[in-house]
Backbone as a ProteinNet text record, in pm:
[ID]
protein_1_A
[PRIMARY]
XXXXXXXXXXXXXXXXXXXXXXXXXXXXXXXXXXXXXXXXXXXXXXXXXXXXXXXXXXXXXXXXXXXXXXXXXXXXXXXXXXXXXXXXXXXXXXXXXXXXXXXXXXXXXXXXXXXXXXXXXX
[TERTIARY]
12132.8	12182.3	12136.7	12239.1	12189.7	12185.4	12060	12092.5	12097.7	12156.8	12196.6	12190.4	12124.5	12046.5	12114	12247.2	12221.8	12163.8	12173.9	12102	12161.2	12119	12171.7	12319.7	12320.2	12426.7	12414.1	12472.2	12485.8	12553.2	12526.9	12659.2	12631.5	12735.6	12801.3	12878.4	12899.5	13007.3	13141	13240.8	13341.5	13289.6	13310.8	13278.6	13187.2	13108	12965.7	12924.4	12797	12784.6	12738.4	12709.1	12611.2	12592.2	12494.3	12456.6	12380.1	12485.2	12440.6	12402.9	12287.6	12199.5	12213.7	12240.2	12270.8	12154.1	12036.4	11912.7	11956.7	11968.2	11999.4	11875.2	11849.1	11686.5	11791	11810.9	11827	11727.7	11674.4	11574.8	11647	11807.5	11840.5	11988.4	11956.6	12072.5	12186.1	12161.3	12279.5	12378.6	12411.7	12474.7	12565.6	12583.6	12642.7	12719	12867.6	12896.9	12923.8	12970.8	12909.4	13021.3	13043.6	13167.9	13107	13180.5	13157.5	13303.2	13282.9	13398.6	13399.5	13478.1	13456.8	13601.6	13519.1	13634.3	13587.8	13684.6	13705.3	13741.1	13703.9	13705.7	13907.8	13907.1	14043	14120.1	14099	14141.9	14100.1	14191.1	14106.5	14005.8	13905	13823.5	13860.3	13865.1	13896.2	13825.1	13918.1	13783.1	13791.7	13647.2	13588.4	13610.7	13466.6	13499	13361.4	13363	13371	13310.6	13199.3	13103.9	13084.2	13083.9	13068.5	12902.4	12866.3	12725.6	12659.4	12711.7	12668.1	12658.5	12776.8	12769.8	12902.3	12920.1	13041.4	13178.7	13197.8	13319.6	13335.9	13398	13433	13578	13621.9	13709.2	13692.7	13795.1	13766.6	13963.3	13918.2	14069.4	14105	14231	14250.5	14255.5	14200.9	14197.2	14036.5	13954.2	13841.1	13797.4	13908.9	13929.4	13853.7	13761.3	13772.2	13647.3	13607.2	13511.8	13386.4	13413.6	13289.4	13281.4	13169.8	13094.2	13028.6	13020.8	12952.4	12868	12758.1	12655.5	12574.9	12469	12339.7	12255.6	12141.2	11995.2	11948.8	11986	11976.6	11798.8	11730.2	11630.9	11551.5	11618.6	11584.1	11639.6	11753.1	11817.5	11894.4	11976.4	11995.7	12135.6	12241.8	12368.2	12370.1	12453.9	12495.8	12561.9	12630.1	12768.2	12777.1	12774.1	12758.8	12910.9	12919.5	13021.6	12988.3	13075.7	13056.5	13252	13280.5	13347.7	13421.1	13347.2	13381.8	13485.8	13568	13682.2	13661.2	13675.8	13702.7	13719.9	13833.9	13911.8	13808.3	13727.9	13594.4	13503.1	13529.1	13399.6	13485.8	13366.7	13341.2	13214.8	13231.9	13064.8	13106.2	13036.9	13035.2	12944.6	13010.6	12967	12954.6	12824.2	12838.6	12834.9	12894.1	12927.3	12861.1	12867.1	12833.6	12861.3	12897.9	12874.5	12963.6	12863.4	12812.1	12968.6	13078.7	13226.9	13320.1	13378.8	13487.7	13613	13727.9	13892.2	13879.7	13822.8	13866.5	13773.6	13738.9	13631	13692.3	13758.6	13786.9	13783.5	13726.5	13677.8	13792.3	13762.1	13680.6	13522.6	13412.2	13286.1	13220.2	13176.9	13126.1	13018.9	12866.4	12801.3	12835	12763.3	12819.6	12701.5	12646.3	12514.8	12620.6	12505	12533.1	12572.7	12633.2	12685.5	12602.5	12615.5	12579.4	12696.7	12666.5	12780	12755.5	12894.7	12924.9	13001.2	12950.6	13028.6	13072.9	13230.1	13221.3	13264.1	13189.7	13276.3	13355.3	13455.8	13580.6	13498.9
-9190.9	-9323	-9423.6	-9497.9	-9641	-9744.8	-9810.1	-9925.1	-10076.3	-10158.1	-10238.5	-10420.3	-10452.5	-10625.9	-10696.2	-10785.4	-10870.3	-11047.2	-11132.2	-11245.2	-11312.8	-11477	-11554.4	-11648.4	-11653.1	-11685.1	-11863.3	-11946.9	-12060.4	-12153.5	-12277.3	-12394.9	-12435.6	-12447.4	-12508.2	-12621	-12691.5	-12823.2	-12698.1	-12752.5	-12673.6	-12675.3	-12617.1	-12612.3	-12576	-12554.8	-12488.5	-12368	-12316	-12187.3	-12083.2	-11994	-11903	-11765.1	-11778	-11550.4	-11470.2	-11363.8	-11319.2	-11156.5	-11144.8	-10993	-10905.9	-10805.2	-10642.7	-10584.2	-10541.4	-10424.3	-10348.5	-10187.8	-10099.7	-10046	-9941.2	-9880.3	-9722.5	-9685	-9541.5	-9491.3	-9366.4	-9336.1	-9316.4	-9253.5	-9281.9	-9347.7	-9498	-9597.8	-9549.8	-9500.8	-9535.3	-9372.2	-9347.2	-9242.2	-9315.8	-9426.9	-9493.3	-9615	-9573.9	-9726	-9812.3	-9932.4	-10078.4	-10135.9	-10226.6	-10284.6	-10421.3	-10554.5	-10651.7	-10668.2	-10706	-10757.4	-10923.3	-10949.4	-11075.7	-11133.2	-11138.2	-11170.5	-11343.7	-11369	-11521.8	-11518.2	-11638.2	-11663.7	-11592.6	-11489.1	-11464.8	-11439.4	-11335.4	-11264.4	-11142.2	-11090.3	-10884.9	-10910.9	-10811.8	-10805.4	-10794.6	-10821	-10823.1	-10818.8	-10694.8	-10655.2	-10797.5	-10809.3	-10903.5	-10831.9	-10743.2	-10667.1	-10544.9	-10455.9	-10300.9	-10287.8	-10231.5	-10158.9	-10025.6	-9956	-9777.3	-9811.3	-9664.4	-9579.6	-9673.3	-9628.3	-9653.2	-9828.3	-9888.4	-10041.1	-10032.7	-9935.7	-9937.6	-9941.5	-9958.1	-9980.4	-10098.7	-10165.1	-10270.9	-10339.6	-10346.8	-10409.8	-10522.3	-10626	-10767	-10742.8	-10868.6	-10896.9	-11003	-11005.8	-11133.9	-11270.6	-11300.7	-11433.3	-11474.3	-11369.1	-11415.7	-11360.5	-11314.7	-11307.1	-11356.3	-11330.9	-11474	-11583.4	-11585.2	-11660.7	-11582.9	-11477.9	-11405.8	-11286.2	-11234.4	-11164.4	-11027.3	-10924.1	-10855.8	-10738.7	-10701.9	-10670.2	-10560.4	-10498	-10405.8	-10379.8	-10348.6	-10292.4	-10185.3	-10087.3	-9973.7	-9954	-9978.3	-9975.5	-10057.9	-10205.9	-10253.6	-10203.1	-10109	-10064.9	-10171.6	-10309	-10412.9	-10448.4	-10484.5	-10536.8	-10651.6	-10754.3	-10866.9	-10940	-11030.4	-11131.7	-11321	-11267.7	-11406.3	-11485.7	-11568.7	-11651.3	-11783.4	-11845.6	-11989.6	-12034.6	-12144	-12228.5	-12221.1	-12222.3	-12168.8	-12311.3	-12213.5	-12331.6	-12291.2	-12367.5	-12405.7	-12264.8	-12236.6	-12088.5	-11940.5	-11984	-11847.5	-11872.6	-11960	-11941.6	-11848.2	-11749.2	-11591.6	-11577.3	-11482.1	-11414.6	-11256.8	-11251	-11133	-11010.7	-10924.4	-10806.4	-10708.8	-10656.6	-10532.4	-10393	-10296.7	-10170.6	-10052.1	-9955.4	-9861.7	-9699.9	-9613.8	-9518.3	-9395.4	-9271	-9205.8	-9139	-9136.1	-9057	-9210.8	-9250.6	-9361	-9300.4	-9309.1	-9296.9	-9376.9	-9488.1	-9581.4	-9733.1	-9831.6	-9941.7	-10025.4	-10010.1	-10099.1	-10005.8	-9902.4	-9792.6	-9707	-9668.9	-9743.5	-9664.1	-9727.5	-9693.3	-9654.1	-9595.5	-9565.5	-9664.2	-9705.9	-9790.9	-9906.9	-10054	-10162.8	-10241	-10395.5	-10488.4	-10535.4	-10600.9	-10674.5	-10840.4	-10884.3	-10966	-11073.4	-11206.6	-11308.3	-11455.5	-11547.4	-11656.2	-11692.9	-11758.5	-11860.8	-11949.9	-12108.6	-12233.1	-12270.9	-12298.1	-12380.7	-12517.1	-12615.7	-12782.6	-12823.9	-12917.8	-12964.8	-13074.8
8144.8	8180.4	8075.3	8054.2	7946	7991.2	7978.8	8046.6	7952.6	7974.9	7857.7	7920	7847.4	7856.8	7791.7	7844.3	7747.9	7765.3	7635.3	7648.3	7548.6	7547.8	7439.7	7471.5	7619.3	7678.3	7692.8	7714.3	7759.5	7751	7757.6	7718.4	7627.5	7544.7	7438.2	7373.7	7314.1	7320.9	7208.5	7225.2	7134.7	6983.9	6890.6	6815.5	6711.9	6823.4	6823.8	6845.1	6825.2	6816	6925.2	6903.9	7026.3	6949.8	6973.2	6946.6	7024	7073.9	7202.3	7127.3	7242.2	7212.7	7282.1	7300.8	7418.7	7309.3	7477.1	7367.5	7502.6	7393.2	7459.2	7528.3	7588.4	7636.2	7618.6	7473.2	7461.2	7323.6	7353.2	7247	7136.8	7086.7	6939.2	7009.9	6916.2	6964.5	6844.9	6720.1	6645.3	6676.8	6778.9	6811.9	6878.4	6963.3	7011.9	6927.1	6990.1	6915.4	7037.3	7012.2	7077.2	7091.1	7195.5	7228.7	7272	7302.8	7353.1	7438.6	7557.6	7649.8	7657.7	7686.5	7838.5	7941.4	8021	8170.2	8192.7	8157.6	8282.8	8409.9	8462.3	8623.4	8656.3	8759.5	8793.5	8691.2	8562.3	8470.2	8475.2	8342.5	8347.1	8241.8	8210.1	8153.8	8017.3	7926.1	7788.9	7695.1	7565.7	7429.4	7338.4	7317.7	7186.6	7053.3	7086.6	6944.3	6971.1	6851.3	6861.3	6714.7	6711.5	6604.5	6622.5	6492.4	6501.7	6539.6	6521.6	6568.1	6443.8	6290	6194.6	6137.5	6178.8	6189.4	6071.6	5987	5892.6	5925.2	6082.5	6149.9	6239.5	6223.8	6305.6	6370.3	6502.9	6541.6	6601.4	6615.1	6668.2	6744	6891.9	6913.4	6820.9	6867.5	6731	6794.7	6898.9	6937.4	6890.4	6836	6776.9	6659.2	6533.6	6452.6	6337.2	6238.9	6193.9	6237.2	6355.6	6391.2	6518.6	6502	6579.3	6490.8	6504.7	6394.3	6491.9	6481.4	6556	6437.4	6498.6	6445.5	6476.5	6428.8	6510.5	6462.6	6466.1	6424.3	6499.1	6423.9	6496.8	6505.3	6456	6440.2	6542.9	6629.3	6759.3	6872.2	6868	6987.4	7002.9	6915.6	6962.9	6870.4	6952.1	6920.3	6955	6837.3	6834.3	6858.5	6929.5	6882.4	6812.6	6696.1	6657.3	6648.6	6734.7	6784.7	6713.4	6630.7	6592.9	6633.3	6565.8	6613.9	6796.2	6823.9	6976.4	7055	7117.8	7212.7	7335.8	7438	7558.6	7601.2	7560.4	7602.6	7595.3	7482.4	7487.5	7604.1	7713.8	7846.8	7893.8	7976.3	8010.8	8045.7	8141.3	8114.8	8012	7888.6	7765.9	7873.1	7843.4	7858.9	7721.5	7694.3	7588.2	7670.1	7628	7656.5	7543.3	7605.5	7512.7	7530.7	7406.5	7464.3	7350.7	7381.2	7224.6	7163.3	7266.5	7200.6	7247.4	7189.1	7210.2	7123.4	7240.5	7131	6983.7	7043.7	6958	6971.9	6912.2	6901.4	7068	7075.8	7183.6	7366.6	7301.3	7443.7	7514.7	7632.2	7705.7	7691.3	7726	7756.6	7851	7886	7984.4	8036.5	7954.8	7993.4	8002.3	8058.6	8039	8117.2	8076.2	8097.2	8174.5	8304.8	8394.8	8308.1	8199.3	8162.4	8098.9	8026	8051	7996.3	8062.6	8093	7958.9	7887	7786.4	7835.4	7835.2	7862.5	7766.7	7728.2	7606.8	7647.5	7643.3	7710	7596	7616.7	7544.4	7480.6
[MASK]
++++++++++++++++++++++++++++++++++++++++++++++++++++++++++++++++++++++++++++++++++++++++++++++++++++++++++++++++++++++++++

């Protein structure tokens, strides 16, 4: 079982930034590759973006293209999302996922952190 933390969540004014952390608790993390979700209030859950095992692969959706960054240190057990110019439309609570065979960067995964909220105010 993996269990997965994340943090770095909060309010924001638009425009502004946030960088959120998922530390995994698995003894070899870079076997896993890494996903970020997020669901808004009365929506489906939706992919952010998607790092290999190794960190040399990366997918993003394209509504955050461009302005979120995703990351890892395999060496902390710990994945990233560095989010800057942030709009209104990016509040969610982010979920990271994980898990060691994926089709493809955008999952699905098997593991997944009990979440944390991003506000972005207008």
């Amino acid at each position: 079982q993996v269990q997965l933390v994340e943090s770095g969540g909060g309010l924001v004014q638009a425009g502004g930034s946030l960088r959120l952390s998922c530390a995994a608790s698995v003894h070899t993390f870079s076997p896993y590759a890494m996903g970020w979700f997020r669901q808004a209030p009365e929506t489906e859950r939706e992919f952010v973006a998607g790092i290999s095992g190794s960190g040399g692969n990366t997918d993003y959706a394209d509504s955050v293209k461009g302005r979120f960054t995703i990351s890892r240190d395999n060496g902390k057990n710990t994945v990233y999302l560095q989010m800057n110019s942030l709009k209104p439309e990016d509040t969610a609570v982010y979920y990271c996922a994980a898990d060691r065979l994926v089709l493809g960067l955008k999952g699905p995964y098997r593991y997944r952190g009990q979440g944390t909220q991003v506000t972005v105010s207008s």
